[in-house]
Short mmCIF file of C-alpha atoms in Angstrom, two decimals:
data_model
loop_
_atom_site.label_atom_id
_atom_site.label_comp_id
_atom_site.label_asym_id
_atom_site.label_seq_id
_atom_site.Cartn_x
_atom_site.Cartn_y
_atom_site.Cartn_z
CA MET A 1 -0.02 -0.02 0.02
CA SER A 2 1.37 3.43 -0.88
CA PRO A 3 0.73 6.40 1.40
CA GLY A 4 1.70 8.72 -1.50
CA VAL A 5 -1.29 7.40 -3.47
CA ILE A 6 -3.69 7.77 -0.56
CA GLN A 7 -2.40 11.26 0.09
CA ALA A 8 -2.92 12.22 -3.56
CA LEU A 9 -6.49 10.89 -3.50
CA VAL A 10 -7.28 12.78 -0.31
CA LEU A 11 -5.68 15.93 -1.74
CA ARG A 12 -8.12 15.72 -4.68
CA HIS A 13 -11.05 16.00 -2.30
CA LEU A 14 -9.44 18.75 -0.19
CA TYR A 15 -8.89 20.79 -3.35
CA LEU A 16 -12.61 20.58 -4.00
CA TYR A 17 -13.40 22.27 -0.69
CA ARG A 18 -10.68 24.87 -1.27
CA ARG A 19 -11.96 25.72 -4.69
CA ASN A 20 -15.61 25.58 -3.83
CA PRO A 21 -16.35 26.89 -0.33
CA ILE A 22 -20.04 26.32 -0.94
CA ARG A 23 -19.32 22.64 -0.27
CA LEU A 24 -18.47 23.56 3.26
CA VAL A 25 -21.89 25.14 3.68
CA GLU A 26 -23.44 21.91 2.27
CA LEU A 27 -21.38 19.92 4.76
CA LEU A 28 -22.91 21.79 7.72
CA PHE A 29 -26.28 22.75 6.38
CA TRP A 30 -28.17 19.43 6.72
CA PRO A 31 -26.75 18.38 10.13
CA ILE A 32 -27.55 21.81 11.55
CA MET A 33 -31.13 21.71 10.19
CA GLU A 34 -31.62 18.16 11.59
CA MET A 35 -30.19 19.27 14.95
CA MET A 36 -32.59 22.25 15.08
CA VAL A 37 -35.67 20.17 14.16
CA TRP A 38 -34.99 17.37 16.66
CA GLY A 39 -33.74 19.69 19.29
CA ASN A 40 -36.79 21.94 19.14
CA LEU A 41 -39.12 18.89 19.07
CA SER A 42 -37.49 17.46 22.21
CA VAL A 43 -37.73 20.83 23.90
CA TRP A 44 -41.41 20.99 23.14
CA LEU A 45 -41.95 17.38 24.31
CA ASP A 46 -40.18 18.19 27.53
CA LYS A 47 -42.35 21.22 28.09
CA SER A 48 -45.58 19.23 27.19
CA LYS A 49 -45.02 16.45 29.71
CA GLY A 50 -45.90 18.73 32.68
CA GLY A 51 -44.97 17.18 35.97
CA ALA A 52 -45.11 13.59 34.73
CA GLN A 53 -42.16 11.34 35.80
CA ILE A 54 -40.73 10.56 32.43
CA PRO A 55 -37.23 11.12 31.39
CA THR A 56 -36.21 14.11 29.50
CA PHE A 57 -36.07 13.64 25.79
CA ILE A 58 -33.42 16.16 24.87
CA PRO A 59 -30.21 14.10 25.50
CA TYR A 60 -31.62 11.05 23.77
CA LEU A 61 -32.67 12.82 20.65
CA ILE A 62 -29.69 15.15 20.43
CA GLY A 63 -27.30 12.31 21.17
CA GLY A 64 -28.97 10.31 18.47
CA VAL A 65 -28.70 13.13 15.95
CA ILE A 66 -24.98 13.60 16.61
CA LEU A 67 -24.11 9.92 16.56
CA TRP A 68 -26.30 9.25 13.52
CA ASP A 69 -24.53 12.02 11.70
CA VAL A 70 -21.19 10.29 12.31
CA LEU A 71 -22.51 7.16 10.66
CA PHE A 72 -24.18 9.03 7.83
CA ARG A 73 -21.19 11.32 7.05
CA ALA A 74 -18.81 8.29 7.03
CA GLN A 75 -21.07 6.43 4.52
CA GLN A 76 -21.54 9.62 2.45
CA ALA A 77 -17.81 10.34 2.21
CA VAL A 78 -16.91 6.93 0.77
CA ALA A 79 -20.03 6.73 -1.54
CA ILE A 80 -19.88 10.39 -2.67
CA SER A 81 -16.09 10.27 -3.22
CA PHE A 82 -16.73 7.40 -5.55
CA LEU A 83 -19.66 9.12 -7.23
CA GLU A 84 -17.52 12.24 -7.80
CA ASP A 85 -15.24 10.12 -9.95
CA VAL A 86 -18.21 8.67 -11.84
CA TRP A 87 -19.80 12.05 -12.40
CA THR A 88 -16.59 13.72 -13.59
CA LYS A 89 -15.73 10.68 -15.85
CA ASN A 90 -12.53 10.44 -13.88
CA LEU A 91 -13.12 6.84 -12.67
CA VAL A 92 -11.34 5.35 -15.71
CA ASN A 93 -8.28 7.44 -14.98
CA ILE A 94 -8.23 5.97 -11.51
CA LEU A 95 -8.85 2.42 -12.54
CA VAL A 96 -5.96 2.52 -15.10
CA ALA A 97 -3.63 4.22 -12.62
CA PRO A 98 -1.53 2.38 -10.07
CA VAL A 99 -4.17 2.68 -7.36
CA ARG A 100 -5.20 -0.37 -5.31
CA PRO A 101 -8.87 -0.68 -4.39
CA LEU A 102 -7.85 -0.56 -0.73
CA GLU A 103 -5.95 2.73 -1.22
CA TYR A 104 -8.95 4.16 -2.97
CA VAL A 105 -11.33 3.10 -0.13
CA ILE A 106 -8.94 4.30 2.59
CA SER A 107 -8.73 7.75 0.93
CA GLY A 108 -12.56 7.97 1.02
CA CYS A 109 -12.44 6.97 4.72
CA ILE A 110 -9.93 9.65 5.56
CA VAL A 111 -12.09 12.28 3.73
CA GLY A 112 -14.94 10.94 5.84
CA LEU A 113 -12.97 11.32 9.04
CA LEU A 114 -12.23 14.91 8.15
CA ARG A 115 -15.89 15.67 7.25
CA ILE A 116 -17.04 14.07 10.51
CA GLY A 117 -14.52 16.08 12.51
CA VAL A 118 -15.91 19.31 11.09
CA THR A 119 -19.60 18.42 11.51
CA VAL A 120 -19.28 16.91 15.01
CA ILE A 121 -17.49 19.97 16.31
CA VAL A 122 -20.09 22.31 14.92
CA LEU A 123 -22.99 20.20 16.05
CA SER A 124 -21.56 19.77 19.54
CA ILE A 125 -21.16 23.47 19.88
CA LEU A 126 -24.66 24.05 18.67
CA ALA A 127 -26.10 21.33 20.97
CA ALA A 128 -24.34 22.87 23.93
CA SER A 129 -25.34 26.41 23.22
CA ALA A 130 -28.95 25.88 22.07
CA PHE A 131 -30.09 22.79 24.00
CA HIS A 132 -27.61 22.58 26.94
CA PHE A 133 -26.49 19.16 25.71
CA ASN A 134 -22.81 18.44 26.36
CA VAL A 135 -21.45 15.73 24.15
CA LEU A 136 -18.49 15.32 26.53
CA GLN A 137 -20.85 13.67 29.06
CA PHE A 138 -20.18 10.47 27.16
CA HIS A 139 -16.60 10.79 28.37
CA TRP A 140 -14.27 8.07 26.92
CA ASN A 141 -17.28 6.23 25.51
CA LEU A 142 -17.22 8.73 22.72
CA VAL A 143 -14.17 7.12 21.21
CA PRO A 144 -15.62 3.66 20.74
CA PHE A 145 -19.04 5.13 19.82
CA PHE A 146 -17.56 7.31 17.13
CA GLY A 147 -15.11 4.61 15.91
CA LEU A 148 -17.66 1.85 15.61
CA LEU A 149 -20.22 4.10 13.86
CA MET A 150 -17.52 5.34 11.42
CA LEU A 151 -16.48 1.76 10.57
CA PHE A 152 -20.01 0.81 9.83
CA GLY A 153 -20.55 4.04 7.85
CA TRP A 154 -17.45 3.21 5.72
CA THR A 155 -18.82 -0.28 5.16
CA LEU A 156 -22.16 1.04 4.00
CA GLY A 157 -20.30 3.46 1.72
CA LEU A 158 -18.37 0.53 0.23
CA ILE A 159 -21.63 -1.33 -0.35
CA SER A 160 -23.22 1.74 -1.91
CA SER A 161 -20.20 2.13 -4.21
CA ALA A 162 -20.51 -1.54 -5.20
CA LEU A 163 -24.13 -1.06 -6.11
CA ILE A 164 -23.31 1.96 -8.26
CA LEU A 165 -20.44 -0.01 -9.83
CA ARG A 166 -22.80 -2.77 -10.69
CA TRP A 167 -25.82 -0.79 -11.90
CA GLY A 168 -24.20 2.47 -12.97
CA GLN A 169 -25.36 5.95 -12.29
CA GLY A 170 -29.02 4.79 -12.27
CA ALA A 171 -28.26 3.45 -8.81
CA GLU A 172 -26.68 6.66 -7.51
CA SER A 173 -29.76 7.56 -5.42
CA LEU A 174 -28.75 4.49 -3.31
CA ALA A 175 -25.78 6.52 -2.20
CA TRP A 176 -28.18 8.61 -0.19
CA ALA A 177 -30.82 5.94 0.49
CA VAL A 178 -28.76 3.13 1.94
CA PRO A 179 -28.30 4.63 5.49
CA PHE A 180 -32.02 5.48 5.68
CA LEU A 181 -32.93 1.88 4.77
CA ILE A 182 -31.44 0.79 8.10
CA GLN A 183 -32.34 3.81 10.25
CA PRO A 184 -35.87 2.61 11.30
CA VAL A 185 -34.48 -0.61 12.83
CA ALA A 186 -31.21 0.81 14.05
CA ALA A 187 -32.86 2.34 17.19
CA VAL A 188 -31.29 5.67 16.69
CA TYR A 189 -33.83 7.83 18.50
CA TYR A 190 -35.76 5.16 20.52
CA PRO A 191 -34.90 1.92 22.37
CA ILE A 192 -34.82 -1.18 20.30
CA GLY A 193 -37.02 -2.98 22.86
CA ASP A 194 -39.94 -0.84 21.70
CA LEU A 195 -39.75 -2.22 18.16
CA PRO A 196 -41.77 -5.33 16.94
CA TRP A 197 -39.79 -8.63 17.30
CA TRP A 198 -38.87 -8.86 13.65
CA ALA A 199 -37.46 -5.33 13.60
CA GLN A 200 -35.57 -6.06 16.77
CA THR A 201 -34.03 -9.12 15.08
CA LEU A 202 -33.01 -7.00 12.07
CA GLY A 203 -31.77 -4.24 14.32
CA TRP A 204 -29.45 -6.51 16.32
CA LEU A 205 -27.82 -7.62 13.10
CA LEU A 206 -26.50 -4.02 12.61
CA PRO A 207 -23.30 -2.91 14.29
CA CYS A 208 -24.76 0.55 14.93
CA THR A 209 -27.72 -0.61 17.06
CA PRO A 210 -25.60 -1.68 20.07
CA VAL A 211 -23.96 1.78 19.98
CA PHE A 212 -27.22 3.64 20.08
CA GLU A 213 -28.33 1.34 22.86
CA GLY A 214 -25.01 2.01 24.62
CA MET A 215 -25.49 5.79 24.21
CA ARG A 216 -28.91 5.60 25.99
CA GLY A 217 -27.20 3.44 28.68
CA VAL A 218 -24.62 6.16 29.33
CA LEU A 219 -27.36 8.83 29.48
CA SER A 220 -29.56 6.77 31.81
CA HIS A 221 -27.04 5.28 34.24
CA GLY A 222 -23.75 6.78 33.36
CA THR A 223 -21.96 3.69 31.98
CA ALA A 224 -21.89 1.89 28.70
CA ASP A 225 -22.52 -1.85 28.55
CA LEU A 226 -19.23 -3.30 27.34
CA ARG A 227 -21.08 -6.39 26.01
CA LEU A 228 -22.94 -4.10 23.61
CA LEU A 229 -19.69 -2.54 22.40
CA GLY A 230 -18.19 -6.01 22.02
CA LEU A 231 -21.18 -7.03 19.95
CA SER A 232 -20.78 -4.03 17.80
CA VAL A 233 -17.06 -4.80 17.19
CA VAL A 234 -17.81 -8.34 16.11
CA SER A 235 -20.74 -7.31 13.98
CA ASN A 236 -18.58 -4.55 12.40
CA LEU A 237 -15.88 -7.04 11.46
CA VAL A 238 -18.43 -9.31 9.77
CA TRP A 239 -20.00 -6.41 7.89
CA MET A 240 -16.58 -5.05 6.80
CA ALA A 241 -15.68 -8.47 5.43
CA PHE A 242 -19.01 -8.60 3.67
CA GLY A 243 -18.66 -5.02 2.27
CA ALA A 244 -15.11 -5.57 1.06
CA GLY A 245 -16.09 -8.94 -0.46
CA ILE A 246 -19.02 -7.55 -2.29
CA TYR A 247 -16.99 -4.59 -3.62
CA LEU A 248 -14.22 -6.76 -4.89
CA TYR A 249 -16.68 -9.20 -6.30
CA VAL A 250 -18.51 -6.50 -8.29
CA LEU A 251 -15.26 -4.94 -9.43
CA ASN A 252 -13.94 -8.25 -10.78
CA ALA A 253 -17.32 -9.30 -12.19
CA GLY A 254 -17.45 -5.86 -13.92
CA ARG A 255 -14.11 -6.64 -15.53
CA ARG A 256 -15.37 -10.09 -16.62
CA ASN A 257 -18.70 -9.07 -18.03
CA GLY A 258 -17.72 -5.61 -19.37
CA THR A 259 -20.01 -3.54 -17.15
CA LEU A 260 -17.02 -1.69 -15.62
CA THR A 261 -16.34 0.00 -19.02
CA ARG A 262 -19.98 1.12 -19.16
CA VAL A 263 -19.87 2.68 -15.71
CA THR A 264 -16.54 4.42 -16.41
CA SER A 265 -17.49 5.81 -19.78
CA HIS A 266 -20.93 7.25 -19.02
CA MET B 1 10.86 -11.99 -33.11
CA ALA B 2 11.39 -8.46 -31.75
CA GLY B 3 9.66 -5.80 -33.69
CA VAL B 4 7.88 -8.34 -35.84
CA ILE B 5 4.15 -8.09 -36.20
CA ILE B 6 2.48 -11.26 -35.06
CA VAL B 7 -0.96 -11.57 -36.59
CA THR B 8 -2.96 -14.67 -36.09
CA GLY B 9 -5.62 -14.98 -38.70
CA SER B 10 -4.04 -12.61 -41.13
CA PRO B 11 -6.11 -11.72 -44.16
CA GLY B 12 -6.76 -14.57 -46.44
CA LYS B 13 -4.79 -17.12 -44.48
CA PRO B 14 -5.78 -19.70 -41.88
CA ALA B 15 -4.87 -18.76 -38.38
CA ALA B 16 -2.84 -21.94 -37.88
CA ASP B 17 -0.63 -21.28 -40.82
CA ALA B 18 2.18 -20.00 -38.65
CA ASP B 19 5.02 -20.19 -41.27
CA ALA B 20 2.93 -18.32 -43.84
CA ASP B 21 2.10 -15.74 -41.26
CA CYS B 22 5.77 -15.29 -40.40
CA LEU B 23 6.57 -14.69 -44.07
CA TRP B 24 3.67 -12.39 -44.53
CA ASN B 25 4.63 -10.48 -41.33
CA ALA B 26 8.16 -10.24 -42.43
CA ILE B 27 6.97 -8.52 -45.57
CA ALA B 28 4.71 -6.28 -43.56
CA ARG B 29 7.43 -5.29 -41.16
CA PRO B 30 6.89 -1.74 -40.03
CA ARG B 31 9.10 1.10 -40.89
CA GLY B 32 11.30 1.73 -37.90
CA PRO B 33 11.23 4.71 -35.66
CA VAL B 34 13.42 7.60 -36.46
CA THR B 35 15.57 7.21 -33.36
CA ASP B 36 17.12 4.18 -31.73
CA HIS B 37 15.37 3.32 -28.49
CA GLY B 38 16.01 -0.34 -28.32
CA MET B 39 13.23 -1.23 -30.81
CA SER B 40 13.98 -4.88 -30.31
CA GLU B 41 12.33 -5.05 -26.98
CA PRO B 42 8.57 -5.85 -27.12
CA VAL B 43 6.68 -3.70 -24.62
CA LEU B 44 3.27 -5.08 -25.34
CA VAL B 45 2.42 -8.55 -26.60
CA VAL B 46 -1.20 -9.39 -27.39
CA ASP B 47 -1.76 -13.08 -28.10
CA ARG B 48 -4.91 -14.57 -29.66
CA LEU B 49 -7.18 -12.20 -27.70
CA HIS B 50 -10.85 -13.26 -27.98
CA ARG B 51 -13.74 -11.53 -26.31
CA MET B 52 -17.40 -12.54 -26.34
CA PHE B 53 -20.26 -10.45 -24.93
CA GLY B 54 -23.05 -12.99 -24.66
CA GLU B 55 -23.35 -14.50 -28.16
CA SER B 56 -21.64 -11.66 -30.01
CA VAL B 57 -17.97 -11.69 -30.75
CA ALA B 58 -16.37 -8.33 -29.92
CA LEU B 59 -12.79 -9.50 -30.60
CA GLU B 60 -11.57 -12.48 -32.54
CA ASN B 61 -8.07 -13.83 -32.32
CA LEU B 62 -6.32 -10.51 -32.09
CA SER B 63 -2.54 -10.82 -31.94
CA PHE B 64 0.07 -8.16 -32.26
CA SER B 65 3.09 -6.81 -30.55
CA LEU B 66 4.36 -3.33 -29.90
CA SER B 67 8.01 -2.55 -29.52
CA ARG B 68 9.78 0.18 -27.65
CA GLY B 69 9.71 3.38 -29.66
CA GLU B 70 6.98 2.18 -31.96
CA VAL B 71 3.65 3.80 -32.65
CA VAL B 72 0.87 1.44 -33.67
CA GLY B 73 -2.57 2.59 -34.76
CA LEU B 74 -5.55 0.46 -34.03
CA LEU B 75 -8.15 1.39 -36.61
CA GLY B 76 -11.72 0.51 -37.48
CA ALA B 77 -15.22 1.79 -37.55
CA ASN B 78 -17.35 1.98 -34.42
CA GLY B 79 -17.85 -1.47 -33.01
CA ALA B 80 -14.73 -2.84 -34.75
CA GLY B 81 -13.25 -3.96 -31.42
CA LYS B 82 -10.63 -1.22 -30.86
CA THR B 83 -12.06 -0.02 -27.58
CA THR B 84 -12.57 -3.61 -26.36
CA ALA B 85 -8.94 -4.40 -27.21
CA MET B 86 -7.74 -1.30 -25.37
CA SER B 87 -10.02 -2.01 -22.36
CA ILE B 88 -8.55 -5.53 -22.09
CA ILE B 89 -4.98 -4.24 -22.34
CA LEU B 90 -5.79 -1.66 -19.58
CA GLY B 91 -7.38 -4.27 -17.44
CA LEU B 92 -10.84 -2.66 -17.51
CA THR B 93 -12.26 -5.81 -18.92
CA THR B 94 -10.97 -9.33 -19.26
CA ALA B 95 -10.56 -11.50 -22.36
CA THR B 96 -12.61 -14.61 -22.90
CA SER B 97 -9.42 -16.24 -24.01
CA GLY B 98 -5.91 -15.27 -25.09
CA SER B 99 -3.41 -13.21 -23.16
CA VAL B 100 -1.73 -9.85 -22.81
CA SER B 101 1.81 -9.34 -21.65
CA ILE B 102 3.21 -5.89 -20.81
CA PHE B 103 6.88 -5.47 -20.04
CA GLY B 104 6.96 -9.27 -19.93
CA MET B 105 4.39 -9.36 -17.16
CA ASP B 106 0.77 -10.41 -16.92
CA PRO B 107 -0.99 -7.16 -16.20
CA LEU B 108 -3.72 -8.89 -14.25
CA LYS B 109 -1.21 -10.43 -11.87
CA ASN B 110 1.17 -7.45 -11.72
CA ARG B 111 -1.40 -4.68 -12.14
CA ILE B 112 0.41 -1.97 -10.09
CA ALA B 113 3.86 -2.67 -11.44
CA VAL B 114 2.57 -2.46 -14.99
CA LEU B 115 0.41 0.60 -14.52
CA ARG B 116 3.29 2.52 -12.96
CA ARG B 117 5.04 2.39 -16.30
CA THR B 118 1.94 2.82 -18.45
CA ASN B 119 -0.41 5.71 -18.97
CA TYR B 120 -3.61 6.47 -20.90
CA ALA B 121 -5.44 9.41 -22.36
CA SER B 122 -8.78 9.43 -24.07
CA ALA B 123 -11.08 11.91 -25.61
CA TYR B 124 -13.90 10.16 -23.76
CA THR B 125 -12.69 10.57 -20.21
CA ASP B 126 -12.32 13.74 -18.18
CA LEU B 127 -10.21 14.95 -15.35
CA PRO B 128 -12.24 16.42 -12.46
CA GLY B 129 -13.65 19.57 -13.97
CA ASN B 130 -13.96 21.32 -10.68
CA LEU B 131 -10.22 21.35 -9.97
CA SER B 132 -7.66 23.60 -11.66
CA VAL B 133 -5.30 22.27 -14.24
CA ALA B 134 -2.34 22.35 -11.86
CA GLN B 135 -4.33 20.73 -9.06
CA ASN B 136 -5.42 17.84 -11.31
CA LEU B 137 -1.81 17.31 -12.38
CA ARG B 138 -0.60 17.47 -8.79
CA VAL B 139 -3.05 14.81 -7.78
CA PHE B 140 -2.04 12.49 -10.63
CA ALA B 141 1.64 13.20 -9.98
CA GLY B 142 1.03 11.91 -6.42
CA ILE B 143 -0.80 8.87 -7.70
CA TYR B 144 2.07 7.99 -10.17
CA GLY B 145 4.68 8.76 -7.54
CA VAL B 146 6.41 11.51 -9.49
CA LYS B 147 9.57 12.48 -7.61
CA LYS B 148 9.68 16.16 -8.32
CA PRO B 149 6.12 17.04 -9.34
CA VAL B 150 6.38 20.82 -9.54
CA PRO B 151 9.14 21.06 -12.18
CA LYS B 152 7.71 18.06 -14.02
CA ILE B 153 4.28 19.64 -14.26
CA HIS B 154 5.83 22.91 -15.34
CA GLU B 155 7.89 21.20 -18.01
CA LEU B 156 4.86 19.36 -19.44
CA LEU B 157 2.63 22.45 -19.34
CA GLU B 158 5.27 24.33 -21.24
CA MET B 159 5.82 21.57 -23.70
CA LEU B 160 2.14 21.31 -24.49
CA GLU B 161 1.77 25.07 -24.57
CA ILE B 162 -0.77 25.38 -21.79
CA ALA B 163 1.37 26.78 -18.95
CA HIS B 164 -0.74 29.93 -18.98
CA LEU B 165 -3.75 27.80 -18.10
CA LYS B 166 -2.37 26.19 -14.93
CA ASP B 167 -4.82 28.02 -12.62
CA ARG B 168 -7.84 27.68 -14.93
CA THR B 169 -10.69 25.38 -13.80
CA THR B 170 -10.38 22.26 -15.82
CA GLY B 171 -14.11 22.30 -16.71
CA HIS B 172 -13.63 25.66 -18.40
CA LEU B 173 -11.03 24.44 -20.88
CA SER B 174 -11.74 24.16 -24.55
CA ALA B 175 -11.55 20.76 -26.25
CA GLY B 176 -8.12 21.37 -27.52
CA GLU B 177 -6.85 22.63 -24.20
CA SER B 178 -8.45 19.68 -22.40
CA THR B 179 -6.86 17.27 -24.80
CA ARG B 180 -3.49 18.74 -24.13
CA LEU B 181 -4.12 18.57 -20.31
CA HIS B 182 -4.89 14.83 -20.78
CA LEU B 183 -1.61 14.42 -22.58
CA CYS B 184 0.23 16.19 -19.72
CA LYS B 185 -1.44 13.74 -17.28
CA ALA B 186 -0.54 10.85 -19.55
CA LEU B 187 3.13 11.91 -19.67
CA LEU B 188 3.51 12.69 -15.94
CA ASN B 189 5.18 9.25 -15.13
CA ASP B 190 7.39 9.21 -18.27
CA PRO B 191 5.46 6.07 -19.43
CA GLU B 192 7.13 3.47 -21.48
CA LEU B 193 3.74 2.44 -22.94
CA LEU B 194 1.21 4.99 -23.74
CA LEU B 195 -2.39 4.18 -24.78
CA LEU B 196 -4.15 6.94 -26.56
CA ASP B 197 -7.89 6.52 -27.41
CA GLU B 198 -8.79 9.02 -30.17
CA PRO B 199 -6.76 11.84 -28.64
CA THR B 200 -7.56 14.28 -31.42
CA ALA B 201 -11.30 13.71 -31.51
CA SER B 202 -13.20 16.97 -31.56
CA LEU B 203 -10.17 19.06 -32.11
CA ASP B 204 -9.97 21.65 -34.86
CA PRO B 205 -7.32 20.98 -37.56
CA ASP B 206 -4.82 23.41 -36.21
CA ILE B 207 -4.82 21.97 -32.68
CA ALA B 208 -5.02 18.43 -34.00
CA ASP B 209 -1.91 19.17 -36.05
CA LYS B 210 -0.11 20.55 -33.03
CA VAL B 211 -1.09 17.52 -30.94
CA ARG B 212 0.18 15.10 -33.68
CA LYS B 213 3.50 17.02 -33.85
CA ILE B 214 3.91 16.95 -30.09
CA LEU B 215 3.17 13.25 -29.90
CA ARG B 216 5.62 12.42 -32.65
CA ARG B 217 8.28 14.57 -30.99
CA ILE B 218 7.72 12.96 -27.58
CA GLN B 219 7.74 9.56 -29.05
CA GLN B 220 10.98 10.17 -30.88
CA GLU B 221 12.69 11.89 -27.94
CA ARG B 222 11.66 9.40 -25.34
CA GLY B 223 11.17 6.22 -27.29
CA ILE B 224 7.66 5.62 -25.82
CA ALA B 225 5.68 2.76 -27.34
CA ILE B 226 2.32 4.16 -28.30
CA LEU B 227 -0.90 2.29 -29.12
CA TYR B 228 -3.19 4.71 -30.82
CA THR B 229 -6.82 4.54 -31.85
CA SER B 230 -8.32 7.15 -34.06
CA HIS B 231 -10.95 7.76 -36.72
CA ASN B 232 -8.80 10.61 -38.04
CA MET B 233 -6.76 9.02 -40.87
CA ARG B 234 -4.53 12.12 -41.12
CA ASP B 235 -3.43 11.31 -37.52
CA ILE B 236 -2.67 7.80 -38.48
CA GLU B 237 -0.62 8.60 -41.52
CA GLU B 238 1.36 11.24 -39.66
CA VAL B 239 1.84 9.49 -36.36
CA CYS B 240 1.83 5.74 -36.71
CA ASP B 241 4.65 3.50 -37.80
CA ARG B 242 2.24 0.65 -38.33
CA VAL B 243 -1.58 0.19 -38.39
CA ILE B 244 -3.82 -2.63 -37.63
CA PHE B 245 -7.16 -2.41 -39.33
CA MET B 246 -10.00 -4.10 -37.49
CA HIS B 247 -13.56 -4.87 -38.64
CA GLN B 248 -16.21 -6.64 -36.64
CA GLY B 249 -13.64 -7.79 -34.10
CA LYS B 250 -11.15 -9.21 -36.65
CA VAL B 251 -7.91 -7.96 -38.09
CA VAL B 252 -8.45 -7.14 -41.71
CA THR B 253 -5.05 -5.90 -42.59
CA GLU B 254 -1.94 -4.41 -41.13
CA GLY B 255 1.35 -2.79 -42.03
CA SER B 256 2.84 0.65 -42.40
CA PRO B 257 0.30 3.20 -43.67
CA ALA B 258 2.11 3.29 -47.03
CA GLN B 259 1.92 -0.58 -47.28
CA VAL B 260 -1.73 -0.66 -46.45
CA ILE B 261 -2.52 2.08 -48.95
CA SER B 262 -0.64 0.30 -51.68
CA ARG B 263 -2.10 -3.10 -50.71
CA PHE B 264 -5.61 -1.74 -51.37
CA ASN B 265 -4.56 0.24 -54.43
CA GLU B 266 -5.96 3.42 -52.85
CA THR B 267 -4.47 6.89 -52.60
CA SER B 268 -5.10 7.56 -48.88
CA MET B 269 -5.82 5.84 -45.50
CA GLU B 270 -9.21 7.50 -45.60
CA ASP B 271 -10.13 5.60 -48.85
CA VAL B 272 -8.80 2.31 -47.25
CA PHE B 273 -10.89 2.98 -44.20
CA ILE B 274 -14.05 3.62 -46.23
CA ARG B 275 -13.44 0.57 -48.33
CA ILE B 276 -12.89 -1.74 -45.45
CA VAL B 277 -15.93 -0.45 -43.57
CA ARG B 278 -18.13 -0.73 -46.67
CA ASP B 279 -16.81 -3.95 -48.11
CA GLY B 280 -16.18 -5.24 -44.67
CA ASP B 281 -14.79 -8.73 -45.30
CA LEU B 282 -11.37 -10.18 -45.12
CA GLU B 283 -11.31 -10.73 -48.79
CA ALA B 284 -11.07 -7.05 -49.28
CA VAL B 285 -7.34 -7.29 -48.97
CA GLY B 286 -5.67 -7.57 -52.34
CA LYS B 287 -8.79 -6.90 -54.38
#
C-alpha cells in the first residue's frame, strides 16, 4: 500500500473544498437543520409532559442526531467520493492508474474522518449552546461510539459504491438511500425494545444498534454496557468483510462481463 | 521476433498457418522509428485475444506486438473492437481467451507494477472539472509517484503550450486545451507504454496538427511505445509506424500506412478505411 497514492487521492477532495467553499456550507447545512428540528421537538416534548415522571427527551434525541450524523457522514464520504469520480468521468483514470482498491477506499475513509470532525465539532457547539447538551458527558465512551459508527458508515459506503459500480449511475440515489434503509430498525432515537420482534431481530444484526443502545445506557445510568460494544465490534468485522467482499466481487465481475467499462465511460 | 508483427488469422490465411504468417509478417514489417530506442524489446504482446459479450464476438483472435519506440494505430469503424482491445490491455475488462503481456508481465497479476510504467489518455474521459489544471496534475503526480512534481508539471505544461492555463478550472477548458491537459497527465510518469484513445477527436485541424507533432516529438525523444486509436486518418498517416485495421472484431489488414494504402490500391488511408468499412470482409485485401 502506498501512502503517497492515498495522500494524492485525499488531496483531490481537499482541493474541492478549497476551490468551492459552498461545499463547506453543504457539509454543515443538513446536520444543523436536523439538529434544530430534533432539538426543538425534544424541547417541546419536555415542556408538554408537565410534571409527569418521564425522562427528559433532549439528550436522547440530540445524542442520536450527533451519533447518527457520524455514521451518515462516514457512509456519504466513501460513496460520494466514488460518485464524484463517476460524475466527472474520472473513474477510468483512477482504474488505469496504479491505485489499489484498498488505497482508494482508505482515501474515502480519511475524507470521511475529516468531514465528521468538522460536523461533529459544529453540532456539539450548537447542541451545547442551544439545547444545553454536552457531548462530552459520554466521556471516553465517545471514542468507541464514534469509531464503531464510522467503521459501519465506511462499510455502508463501500456497499453503496459496489451497487453503483454494478448498476451504474442509475443506482446513484442509493448513495443517499442506503443509510435510511437501516435507520428505522437501528434504534437511533428510541430503544430497540420498543420495536416489533422482527424489527428487533433485524436491528441487532446491525453494528450501529448496540452503539445507540449503549449511548442511551450512558445517558440513563452513566456507563456503557461493554457487552454491547463487544457485539458491535464483532458485527462490524463481519459487515466489513461482507462489504469488502461484495465490492471486490462487483469490481472483478465488472471486468469479466464488461459492465465496468460502461460505468466508467458514461 | 522483436519488432515483428504477429498476426494470427491474417487476411486470407488460416490462423494456424504460422509459417505463412511469419513470411507475411516479415513483408509487412513496419518502418522503424526515427531514433534508436531499443526497438527490439517488445513492450506489449497481445496473443490470440478473444472476447465474447453474450453470443456476440467483440474481438476475434487478435494478436500483435508493440516494440519500444513504436507507434501502432488500431483502426476501424465504431464497433470494430478497438475499444474492447484497449480495455482488455488496460485491465478494464478481461478477455474470454488469449493473453496480454506488458513489459513481460501479466498485467492482471502485476497490475500496479505495469500501470506505474504505463499511462492512458482518451477523448472520452475527463479529469475532475472542478479542480484547476495544476491541481489535477498534482493529484495524478502523487498517484504516479512523480519524484519532483512541480518542475515536471511545469515542463509538461510548457511543452504542451498550456502553462498559462495552470490556474484555470479544468471544466472551463476548450476541447483542444483539455486534450493537451490529458496528454500532460498521460506523460507525468514518463510512461514506457502510452495508450491513446482518439486523442484528437473533436479538435480543430490546427490543434489536431499541433497535438500530432507533439506526440511524434515525444515519441522520438523518449522512445515511448504508443498504441493509438483514431478515426482521423490524417493522424494515423502522420503519427503511426504501423496500423492494424479491424472490422467486426477481426484484423483485416496491417502494415505501415504506405503498405496498407498500396495493398488496397488506394491513394489515402481514408479511402482504405471507407473501403474496409463498406466492403467489410477479409477478402477485401488484395482486391
